[in-house]
XYZ file of C-alpha atoms in Angstrom:
741
model
C 135.456 40.094 137.176
C 133.610 41.814 140.016
C 131.428 38.737 140.554
C 134.420 36.396 140.618
C 136.302 38.604 143.080
C 133.139 38.980 145.170
C 132.967 35.205 145.560
C 136.708 35.048 146.251
C 136.391 37.653 148.997
C 133.517 35.800 150.661
C 135.399 32.495 150.420
C 138.513 34.006 152.011
C 136.343 35.514 154.760
C 134.686 32.160 155.534
C 137.886 30.091 155.226
C 139.998 32.633 157.076
C 141.968 30.027 159.069
C 142.984 28.169 155.915
C 143.898 31.350 153.997
C 145.940 32.774 156.886
C 147.741 29.451 157.283
C 148.677 29.385 153.585
C 150.238 32.852 153.710
C 152.105 32.145 156.949
C 153.401 28.927 155.393
C 154.550 30.791 152.273
C 156.342 33.388 154.405
C 158.019 30.683 156.478
C 159.054 28.745 153.373
C 160.527 31.868 151.751
C 162.451 32.815 154.898
C 163.830 29.294 155.324
C 164.864 29.318 151.664
C 166.630 32.648 152.091
C 168.428 31.490 155.242
C 169.614 28.217 153.686
C 170.564 29.622 150.280
C 174.267 30.113 149.530
C 175.604 33.633 149.788
C 174.909 35.437 146.557
C 177.856 36.541 144.519
C 178.052 39.992 143.048
C 175.634 40.320 140.160
C 177.404 40.147 136.820
C 176.969 43.275 134.776
C 176.702 43.059 131.017
C 175.360 45.314 128.299
C 174.780 43.149 125.212
C 175.209 44.806 121.856
C 177.732 47.441 122.956
C 181.373 47.822 121.965
C 182.558 47.778 125.580
C 180.882 44.399 126.147
C 182.200 43.026 122.859
C 185.758 43.959 123.888
C 185.283 42.424 127.332
C 183.988 39.189 125.806
C 187.033 39.080 123.503
C 189.358 39.443 126.494
C 187.586 36.632 128.335
C 188.402 34.314 125.408
C 191.960 35.382 124.631
C 193.271 36.978 127.839
C 191.095 35.822 130.723
C 193.545 37.151 133.304
C 192.892 40.686 132.012
C 189.115 40.217 132.131
C 188.982 38.967 135.715
C 186.070 40.481 137.602
C 187.401 40.021 141.128
C 187.253 42.753 143.732
C 189.913 45.430 143.676
C 191.323 47.994 146.053
C 193.526 50.978 145.378
C 195.514 51.892 148.486
C 196.705 55.480 148.126
C 199.633 56.829 150.165
C 200.412 60.521 150.627
C 203.530 61.703 152.412
C 203.355 64.344 155.163
C 203.892 67.964 154.074
C 207.493 68.604 153.103
C 208.254 64.902 152.637
C 208.112 62.445 149.746
C 206.932 58.863 149.562
C 210.361 57.993 148.186
C 212.082 59.071 151.429
C 213.648 55.955 153.006
C 211.361 55.766 156.049
C 208.183 56.358 154.022
C 209.270 53.961 151.278
C 210.018 51.244 153.812
C 206.602 51.699 155.429
C 204.833 51.505 152.060
C 206.717 48.353 151.020
C 205.937 46.819 154.420
C 202.240 47.705 154.008
C 202.090 46.147 150.534
C 203.573 42.951 151.964
C 200.952 42.953 154.713
C 198.238 43.415 152.098
C 199.479 40.326 150.222
C 199.520 38.127 153.304
C 196.464 39.604 155.010
C 193.941 37.421 153.186
C 193.931 34.174 151.240
C 191.665 35.867 148.682
C 194.330 38.400 147.608
C 195.605 37.539 144.141
C 198.131 40.337 143.749
C 199.299 43.518 145.476
C 201.568 45.723 143.333
C 204.518 47.532 144.836
C 204.076 51.168 143.651
C 207.836 51.640 143.274
C 208.111 48.663 140.921
C 204.817 49.391 139.144
C 205.902 53.040 138.786
C 202.671 54.364 140.335
C 204.382 57.251 142.089
C 203.417 60.844 141.278
C 205.944 63.095 139.534
C 206.336 65.303 142.591
C 206.893 62.261 144.802
C 204.113 63.200 147.210
C 201.703 60.369 146.357
C 201.789 56.695 145.411
C 199.218 53.966 145.100
C 199.219 50.176 145.292
C 196.694 48.164 143.295
C 195.307 45.125 145.118
C 193.415 42.436 143.178
C 191.283 39.726 144.750
C 190.380 36.260 143.502
C 186.688 36.745 144.382
C 184.126 39.471 143.795
C 183.398 42.209 146.335
C 180.183 40.457 147.414
C 182.138 37.245 148.070
C 184.709 38.951 150.289
C 184.216 38.106 153.945
C 184.158 40.498 156.871
C 187.570 39.078 157.817
C 188.953 40.100 154.403
C 187.697 43.656 154.809
C 188.875 43.821 158.417
C 192.362 42.714 157.360
C 192.460 45.462 154.712
C 191.256 48.128 157.146
C 193.653 47.051 159.926
C 196.621 47.114 157.548
C 195.662 50.593 156.381
C 195.112 51.843 159.946
C 198.536 50.554 160.957
C 200.149 52.383 158.030
C 198.431 55.591 159.077
C 200.187 55.339 162.426
C 203.493 56.074 160.690
C 202.334 59.560 159.713
C 201.350 58.711 156.141
C 197.895 59.600 154.826
C 196.438 56.316 153.617
C 193.017 55.902 151.957
C 191.356 53.038 150.065
C 189.389 53.211 146.833
C 187.839 50.505 144.689
C 185.053 48.070 145.485
C 186.781 45.861 148.064
C 185.315 47.866 150.948
C 181.942 48.172 149.267
C 179.257 46.868 151.606
C 175.485 46.678 151.567
C 174.034 50.210 151.363
C 172.590 51.454 154.624
C 169.238 53.214 154.585
C 169.481 54.481 158.144
C 166.636 55.236 160.502
C 164.724 57.239 157.880
C 163.306 54.021 156.361
C 161.803 53.157 159.756
C 160.518 56.724 160.036
C 158.783 56.267 156.666
C 156.924 53.204 157.947
C 156.082 55.057 161.175
C 154.609 57.936 159.163
C 152.546 55.404 157.211
C 151.224 53.999 160.486
C 150.235 57.454 161.750
C 148.457 58.274 158.479
C 146.551 54.984 158.612
C 145.461 55.599 162.210
C 144.233 59.093 161.321
C 142.460 57.801 158.208
C 140.702 54.880 159.888
C 140.426 56.038 163.496
C 141.121 52.446 164.550
C 144.388 50.755 165.475
C 143.196 47.415 164.090
C 142.154 48.899 160.743
C 145.447 50.818 160.539
C 147.475 47.756 161.410
C 145.998 45.480 158.751
C 147.588 47.235 155.721
C 150.948 47.456 157.499
C 150.859 43.812 158.559
C 149.881 42.485 155.143
C 152.389 44.742 153.351
C 155.203 43.477 155.578
C 154.133 39.874 154.948
C 154.124 40.488 151.190
C 157.513 42.213 151.262
C 158.882 39.466 153.502
C 157.817 36.798 151.011
C 159.082 38.786 148.018
C 162.468 39.821 149.420
C 163.109 36.400 150.992
C 162.329 34.715 147.682
C 164.746 37.057 145.915
C 167.434 36.237 148.501
C 166.787 32.512 148.089
C 167.126 32.732 144.298
C 169.837 35.418 144.185
C 172.727 33.037 143.668
C 170.929 30.867 141.113
C 169.528 33.781 139.092
C 172.476 36.159 139.534
C 170.442 38.875 141.276
C 172.189 41.943 142.647
C 171.663 43.642 146.019
C 169.800 46.556 144.425
C 167.162 44.100 143.212
C 165.880 43.412 146.725
C 166.044 47.126 147.614
C 163.770 48.022 144.698
C 161.407 45.138 145.475
C 161.184 46.268 149.104
C 160.560 49.866 148.083
C 157.797 49.073 145.594
C 156.330 46.195 147.597
C 155.874 48.250 150.763
C 154.273 51.134 148.910
C 151.762 49.202 146.815
C 151.133 46.614 149.539
C 149.967 49.261 151.988
C 147.963 51.107 149.336
C 146.117 48.084 147.965
C 145.160 46.883 151.436
C 144.107 50.422 152.339
C 141.586 50.530 149.500
C 140.079 47.142 150.352
C 139.736 47.948 154.080
C 138.264 51.375 153.329
C 135.638 49.903 150.972
C 134.818 47.196 153.525
C 134.063 49.832 156.152
C 131.881 51.654 153.666
C 129.907 48.499 152.946
C 129.419 47.914 156.677
C 128.163 51.477 157.017
C 125.434 50.688 154.461
C 124.118 47.952 156.758
C 125.544 44.816 155.162
C 126.732 41.898 157.274
C 130.456 41.331 157.557
C 130.795 38.480 155.047
C 128.762 40.323 152.436
C 130.745 43.503 153.081
C 134.029 41.638 152.607
C 132.788 40.111 149.352
C 131.600 43.438 147.961
C 134.800 45.212 149.036
C 136.912 42.695 147.145
C 134.468 42.676 144.201
C 134.607 46.462 143.723
C 137.816 47.890 145.209
C 139.519 44.576 144.450
C 138.809 45.005 140.740
C 140.558 48.366 140.853
C 143.463 46.739 142.722
C 143.834 44.085 140.002
C 143.999 46.604 137.155
C 146.180 49.024 139.102
C 148.549 46.144 139.835
C 148.560 45.161 136.181
C 149.697 48.638 135.123
C 152.570 48.488 137.634
C 153.549 45.004 136.451
C 153.462 46.097 132.791
C 155.708 49.051 133.587
C 158.230 46.940 135.532
C 158.323 43.957 133.189
C 158.618 46.386 130.267
C 162.119 47.270 131.491
C 163.203 44.147 129.605
C 163.072 46.107 126.321
C 166.198 48.032 127.411
C 168.128 44.734 127.101
C 170.311 45.303 130.162
C 170.064 42.029 132.119
C 170.523 43.681 135.526
C 167.659 46.108 134.871
C 165.469 43.306 133.504
C 165.999 41.239 136.649
C 165.235 44.223 138.870
C 161.994 44.815 136.982
C 160.852 41.192 137.102
C 161.686 40.830 140.791
C 159.808 44.009 141.708
C 156.875 42.942 139.501
C 156.727 39.642 141.359
C 156.493 41.510 144.654
C 153.616 43.595 143.233
C 151.782 40.411 142.193
C 152.164 39.113 145.743
C 150.765 42.405 147.084
C 147.705 42.082 144.821
C 147.066 38.469 145.849
C 147.400 39.352 149.530
C 144.936 42.243 149.144
C 142.390 39.933 147.488
C 142.702 37.000 149.907
C 144.545 37.717 153.148
C 142.844 41.059 153.796
C 139.277 39.639 153.751
C 140.511 36.719 155.885
C 141.983 39.081 158.494
C 138.831 41.198 158.385
C 137.037 38.073 159.513
C 139.261 37.961 162.592
C 139.055 41.710 163.254
C 135.265 41.870 163.584
C 133.880 45.262 164.572
C 137.301 46.462 165.725
C 138.024 47.839 162.224
C 135.512 50.650 162.915
C 136.033 53.778 165.029
C 134.249 53.760 168.382
C 131.381 55.948 167.191
C 130.730 53.752 164.181
C 130.828 50.581 166.300
C 128.102 51.827 168.589
C 125.975 53.073 165.708
C 126.222 49.952 163.551
C 126.591 47.230 166.129
C 125.355 48.739 169.364
C 121.882 49.759 168.319
C 122.597 53.541 168.185
C 119.979 55.779 166.612
C 122.177 58.340 164.920
C 120.737 59.179 161.498
C 123.315 58.482 158.814
C 121.724 60.936 156.414
C 122.299 63.679 158.901
C 125.880 62.612 159.287
C 126.362 62.756 155.528
C 124.811 66.198 155.246
C 128.103 67.876 156.021
C 130.385 67.494 152.974
C 133.894 66.239 153.601
C 137.044 67.959 152.373
C 137.154 65.886 149.176
C 133.619 66.943 148.296
C 134.365 70.616 148.936
C 137.548 70.482 146.858
C 135.828 68.694 143.957
C 133.019 71.270 143.906
C 135.616 74.059 143.845
C 137.427 72.465 140.877
C 134.180 71.769 138.982
C 133.203 75.435 139.357
C 136.632 76.746 138.230
C 138.126 74.052 135.979
C 140.032 76.375 133.619
C 141.810 78.245 136.431
C 142.768 75.022 138.226
C 143.965 73.452 134.973
C 146.157 76.429 134.091
C 147.703 76.742 137.570
C 148.464 73.004 137.668
C 150.031 72.891 134.209
C 152.098 76.042 134.761
C 153.326 74.772 138.137
C 154.390 71.392 136.778
C 155.918 73.064 133.729
C 158.025 75.326 135.950
C 159.225 72.326 137.984
C 160.175 70.547 134.749
C 162.412 73.367 133.428
C 165.666 71.902 134.888
C 165.181 68.809 132.703
C 166.527 70.880 129.796
C 169.935 70.822 131.558
C 169.850 67.101 132.375
C 173.267 65.411 132.297
C 173.390 61.633 132.534
C 176.157 59.391 133.793
C 176.909 56.597 136.234
C 178.380 57.452 139.650
C 181.985 56.668 140.554
C 183.908 57.203 143.788
C 183.879 60.940 143.057
C 180.161 60.937 143.904
C 180.742 59.367 147.330
C 180.347 61.512 150.479
C 183.535 63.431 151.313
C 183.757 61.609 154.640
C 184.326 58.187 153.037
C 187.753 56.687 152.452
C 186.775 55.925 148.836
C 186.172 59.615 148.140
C 189.382 60.642 149.927
C 191.342 58.127 147.855
C 189.701 59.476 144.681
C 190.702 63.035 145.586
C 194.285 62.049 146.490
C 194.741 60.322 143.111
C 193.253 63.341 141.304
C 195.646 65.716 143.097
C 198.747 63.550 142.732
C 198.304 62.054 139.277
C 195.339 63.721 137.578
C 191.592 62.970 137.629
C 191.823 60.607 134.665
C 193.806 58.065 136.714
C 190.560 57.318 138.571
C 189.053 55.873 135.390
C 191.603 54.764 132.763
C 190.319 53.473 129.443
C 191.199 50.016 128.175
C 191.700 49.865 124.413
C 191.604 46.293 123.140
C 193.194 45.543 119.781
C 192.200 42.425 117.822
C 195.388 41.685 115.848
C 194.283 38.533 114.036
C 193.786 40.456 110.809
C 197.078 42.381 111.082
C 200.070 41.428 108.920
C 202.498 42.721 111.567
C 200.894 42.580 115.058
C 203.738 44.487 116.728
C 203.623 47.299 114.193
C 199.811 47.413 114.423
C 199.997 47.746 118.214
C 202.522 50.559 117.813
C 200.246 52.359 115.372
C 197.321 52.067 117.823
C 199.407 53.623 120.605
C 200.719 56.411 118.367
C 197.303 57.327 116.970
C 195.591 57.460 120.367
C 198.388 59.529 121.956
C 197.747 62.281 119.390
C 194.081 62.717 120.386
C 192.817 65.558 122.560
C 192.350 65.024 126.317
C 194.850 62.152 126.472
C 197.233 62.387 129.425
C 199.249 59.186 129.022
C 199.224 56.058 126.876
C 200.877 52.950 128.321
C 202.942 50.623 126.107
C 200.843 47.840 124.564
C 200.591 44.515 126.391
C 200.110 41.272 124.429
C 198.411 38.038 125.340
C 200.268 34.745 125.081
C 199.145 34.126 121.497
C 200.088 37.721 120.583
C 196.855 38.082 118.651
C 195.386 40.582 121.105
C 196.826 43.716 122.681
C 195.692 45.940 125.533
C 196.564 49.628 125.643
C 195.786 51.572 128.821
C 194.816 55.192 128.128
C 194.571 57.774 130.916
C 192.345 60.766 130.066
C 193.112 64.258 131.303
C 189.556 64.610 132.640
C 187.601 62.821 135.363
C 185.787 59.572 134.460
C 182.311 61.137 134.542
C 183.323 64.233 132.556
C 181.964 65.137 129.132
C 185.556 65.412 127.852
C 186.224 61.770 128.707
C 183.082 60.717 126.883
C 184.229 62.682 123.834
C 187.612 60.951 124.019
C 185.969 57.511 123.983
C 184.042 58.478 120.849
C 187.211 59.909 119.267
C 189.128 56.657 119.819
C 186.273 54.690 118.316
C 186.103 57.067 115.346
C 189.753 56.369 114.579
C 189.073 52.634 114.524
C 188.126 52.499 110.856
C 191.355 54.273 109.813
C 193.517 52.001 111.990
C 191.822 48.915 110.555
C 192.361 50.226 107.031
C 196.041 50.939 107.680
C 197.013 47.908 109.769
C 194.216 45.322 109.607
C 193.777 45.523 113.404
C 190.373 46.189 114.958
C 190.208 48.303 118.131
C 187.501 48.512 120.796
C 187.277 50.601 123.984
C 186.208 49.003 127.245
C 186.784 49.390 130.984
C 184.482 50.742 133.655
C 184.388 54.255 132.220
C 183.570 53.069 128.688
C 180.983 50.655 130.091
C 179.287 53.527 131.899
C 179.219 55.621 128.732
C 177.734 52.757 126.720
C 175.096 52.075 129.389
C 174.042 55.726 129.304
C 173.751 55.677 125.523
C 171.825 52.405 125.525
C 169.372 53.723 128.107
C 168.853 56.937 126.143
C 168.195 55.014 122.944
C 165.693 52.711 124.693
C 163.692 55.454 126.451
C 161.260 56.299 123.637
C 160.558 52.673 122.581
C 160.047 51.765 126.238
C 157.750 54.717 126.806
C 155.713 53.825 123.716
C 155.416 50.164 124.751
C 154.458 50.751 128.388
C 152.131 53.689 127.818
C 150.575 51.948 124.813
C 149.807 48.721 126.681
C 148.525 50.571 129.731
C 146.439 52.841 127.481
C 144.708 49.787 126.006
C 144.190 48.341 129.483
C 142.638 51.582 130.744
C 140.297 51.736 127.737
C 138.977 48.356 128.881
C 138.693 49.554 132.499
C 137.045 52.937 131.887
C 135.364 52.185 128.525
C 136.523 55.574 127.319
C 139.174 56.919 124.940
C 139.720 60.378 126.409
C 140.086 59.320 130.064
C 143.096 57.027 129.384
C 144.597 59.683 127.087
C 144.241 62.279 129.818
C 145.805 59.844 132.309
C 148.861 59.311 130.085
C 149.398 63.024 129.399
C 149.062 63.811 133.095
C 151.678 61.184 133.867
C 154.147 62.745 131.409
C 153.718 66.097 133.160
C 154.336 64.614 136.598
C 157.384 62.557 135.580
C 158.994 65.534 133.793
C 158.393 67.712 136.853
C 159.884 65.015 139.092
C 162.966 64.678 136.861
C 163.311 68.453 137.001
C 163.348 68.288 140.804
C 165.976 65.517 140.693
C 168.198 67.660 138.460
C 167.778 70.684 140.721
C 168.749 68.759 143.866
C 171.333 66.188 142.718
C 172.906 67.983 139.739
C 172.577 71.655 140.700
C 172.712 71.132 144.454
C 169.568 73.104 145.345
C 168.570 72.116 148.897
C 171.192 69.375 148.573
C 172.246 69.581 152.220
C 168.633 69.012 153.271
C 168.630 65.647 151.485
C 172.179 64.623 152.372
C 173.647 65.302 148.918
C 177.321 66.015 149.570
C 178.493 65.864 145.967
C 176.579 67.041 142.906
C 177.131 65.488 139.514
C 175.406 63.849 136.542
C 172.089 62.122 137.136
C 172.284 58.336 137.174
C 171.816 57.100 133.614
C 168.994 54.707 134.411
C 167.012 57.328 136.366
C 164.797 58.612 133.487
C 163.788 55.185 132.199
C 163.454 53.838 135.725
C 161.205 56.711 136.795
C 159.105 56.368 133.659
C 158.516 52.703 134.438
C 157.871 52.834 138.151
C 156.075 56.190 138.324
C 153.777 55.333 135.427
C 152.632 52.179 137.158
C 152.103 53.965 140.478
C 150.375 56.947 138.834
C 147.862 54.659 137.209
C 147.062 53.275 140.677
C 145.535 56.583 141.717
C 143.904 57.058 138.336
C 142.156 53.708 138.607
C 141.129 54.065 142.240
C 139.805 57.609 141.884
C 138.231 57.548 138.432
C 136.510 54.172 138.819
C 134.388 55.707 141.590
C 133.525 58.577 139.232
C 132.590 56.193 136.437
C 130.612 54.092 138.897
C 128.547 57.174 139.774
C 128.233 58.223 136.106
C 126.965 54.856 134.848
C 124.388 54.868 137.633
C 122.828 58.045 136.308
C 124.664 61.005 137.846
C 125.575 64.043 135.749
C 129.301 64.286 134.808
C 130.050 67.118 137.216
C 128.204 65.426 140.068
C 129.959 62.127 139.285
C 133.313 63.884 139.785
C 132.142 65.168 143.175
C 130.836 61.726 144.163
C 134.131 60.120 143.203
C 136.020 62.567 145.377
C 133.592 62.160 148.275
C 134.294 58.429 148.404
C 137.885 58.316 147.149
C 139.789 61.545 147.842
C 140.498 60.859 151.514
C 141.720 57.343 150.852
C 143.774 58.287 147.773
C 145.368 61.165 149.701
C 146.255 58.834 152.560
C 147.651 56.287 150.095
C 149.792 58.946 148.428
C 151.155 60.247 151.747
C 152.010 56.687 152.749
C 153.760 55.998 149.456
C 155.690 59.267 149.696
C 156.733 58.398 153.256
C 157.931 54.929 152.235
C 159.951 56.230 149.282
C 161.313 59.197 151.237
C 162.632 56.725 153.812
C 165.229 55.596 151.265
C 166.634 59.125 150.951
C 168.644 58.332 154.076
C 170.569 55.592 152.250
C 174.361 55.775 152.147
C 174.185 54.714 148.489
C 173.790 57.656 146.100
C 171.755 55.604 143.617
C 169.227 54.463 146.250
C 169.025 57.991 147.664
C 168.295 59.432 144.224
C 165.667 56.788 143.436
C 163.933 57.369 146.776
C 163.798 61.137 146.277
C 162.715 60.886 142.643
C 159.871 58.474 143.359
C 158.687 60.419 146.421
C 158.495 63.763 144.593
C 156.930 62.099 141.538
C 154.142 60.575 143.641
C 153.572 63.970 145.261
C 153.226 65.719 141.892
C 151.089 62.985 140.377
C 148.733 62.396 143.307
C 148.180 65.943 144.557
C 148.560 67.996 141.370
C 147.630 65.704 138.473
C 145.049 63.326 139.986
C 143.578 65.710 142.586
C 143.512 68.864 140.443
C 144.057 68.288 136.728
C 141.923 65.134 136.484
C 138.692 66.631 137.925
C 139.287 69.861 135.979
C 139.621 68.023 132.655
C 136.639 65.773 133.369
C 134.514 68.790 134.301
C 135.440 70.501 131.018
C 134.808 67.389 128.916
C 131.454 66.530 130.507
C 129.725 63.568 128.828
C 132.429 63.477 126.138
C 134.886 62.151 128.739
C 133.076 58.806 128.704
C 132.672 58.570 124.929
C 133.592 55.281 123.271
C 132.918 54.344 119.632
C 130.137 51.772 119.391
C 132.219 49.325 117.391
C 134.949 49.469 120.038
C 132.402 49.132 122.835
C 131.130 45.916 121.246
C 134.650 44.574 120.697
C 135.966 45.189 124.233
C 135.374 42.632 126.987
C 133.191 43.786 129.866
C 135.362 43.471 132.975
C 132.757 45.161 135.222
C 135.190 47.102 137.418
C 132.298 49.155 138.830
C 130.563 46.061 140.231
C 127.439 46.543 138.119
C 126.837 42.801 138.198
C 126.730 42.894 141.975
C 124.208 45.729 141.941
C 122.005 43.900 139.439
C 122.126 40.818 141.585
C 121.298 42.869 144.662
C 118.417 44.628 142.902
C 116.513 41.347 142.570
C 116.145 41.171 146.381
C 115.820 44.925 146.938
C 112.338 44.518 148.398
C 113.426 42.050 151.032
C 116.518 44.124 151.795
C 114.782 47.482 152.021
C 114.143 47.059 155.734
C 117.558 45.574 156.474
C 118.836 46.474 159.913
C 122.469 46.584 161.008
C 123.678 43.166 161.989
C 124.906 42.741 165.559
C 128.208 40.929 166.006
């Protein structure tokens, strides 16, 4: 592989105009496609194999009007203190507002008068009107939302408190200025690392090109492939991080090759042949982790994983081709001023003297090699302490109760909870299949009676039948909030009574609705976590055996990852569930951790963690196979790789942390979780535990059974083939002088 990539790097360097033109053309094509593509509708959400989805599918066949997935708004009215919404003036204003809601947009299908729909609280202080739209929230126009907001603002002028819940006002999540700050931090780190504006700019430029192609392609295909808005957010997040990192490693190796006296084309070829091999395998681990999300069998999550994996593939291809092409344009400007004069200006500074002073990575590696047991214990205890909150992990999917208190959605949620009870924010929909019932009406009555006798049930509405009267819908309002444990228990209780109801009446019941969907998603994600972990870690373990030609090094990498991801999940629980330092990260409302967070972090963090493992440990193996003792090989690996890996980790942390400023709780949580996970994995696991374990294992770290060694393909990540090739002309190259540009 190293030889192939070496030739690819040299070709891209020589044909730089052609390569640059191809990538610019691809970016232009993707952007034109995104601009001309029809506006994407809201991504359909389905969870195959669950009861909630089965009930929803039944409604689509027999009562499609009840299964409509259009946008909805709940306009909540609260009378001033001492008054009631039923007072003549307030009632007239509410009826007038409902009429304005009906006529305010052509997309409004229905707006229910609360006095006719009997959605007035018992004390008369609060009422709400349900507004249904013919299109999804993503298909609503700005004019539709403006009409809703203007109508509500006008009603507020009468003295009523009016707030709006539902998804009609849901817009694209805003990340705020912190995302830009993250990129700015990455730029500063690159400038400090390279000491050259050109060298620092290359990774940023190529990462932005890769993300531009990836996100534009997603936008162009969003309508055709039913991709949601979160898909592009994840692709942008991952694409920026890995794009900068992969380019960083290639540029850093290129500068190292120049420092050894090679001409620019040869240096570009060797940089791609060596560091590029690590980029390919690091990218493969990320792709495996993201594509592996398909095993969960939630289409939305599968699409997110494939889209992000595609962006990673683009980042790898750009690092292998566009980076060497741009290095051809950059010339000597990729080097700091001192290095330019020494290599290209005929300076006489002795490099050996410059290398005599060990860098920080060398000093740290020597410290760890001397005290491996102490470093190992401190690292494991620290990560273990951070992971303790995981034992209290509560999973769920966010509702309007998790919105910031300043939003109208949250205010509407609170008004409904105060006036009617928290369960009104997430009623359950019990669907009865009456085809097997001898007396459908009696069966529907039995369903209502049985459910009303269960714990935590506030109200049960009379059953509603479809036109064929072979299906009934019973609305059940829990006493507890939608995300509460009590509501989850109620859903299970209703389902447990299903067998008895079927036995008594012949009717089959199923629970659906947003709340039940959320509960089923959480359960499905929990059930898929271990199989997913086994699949992803197993495949990556086999891949790393091929890369490192060792059994213990990949095993150590996997165990270290588990420590870092558990510690990161512990931090997420502490901040978002317990509220520790919540104000620092903009967490206004604590609650259950998003259901997909554990499996999502396992997938993404595993792929990113293996990046650092590959980049750092390949330099150690490279030194070991060339004759250095195990301890010295660890030091050599850190001398060449620690600075660059540290810079890459800081950049990735900065990029992920930029999404903490998002107005969307899910994006904020993902950004924080990934940022803290990279911190733990890069600076505790890879920088401390890895060298400590390798120092303790010694030669055993690189042990591989002979039969397995013969069976595995030789991918030559260390570039041994390039060294062998170079050794044949070592005599002619021994007096090589720096090439002037």
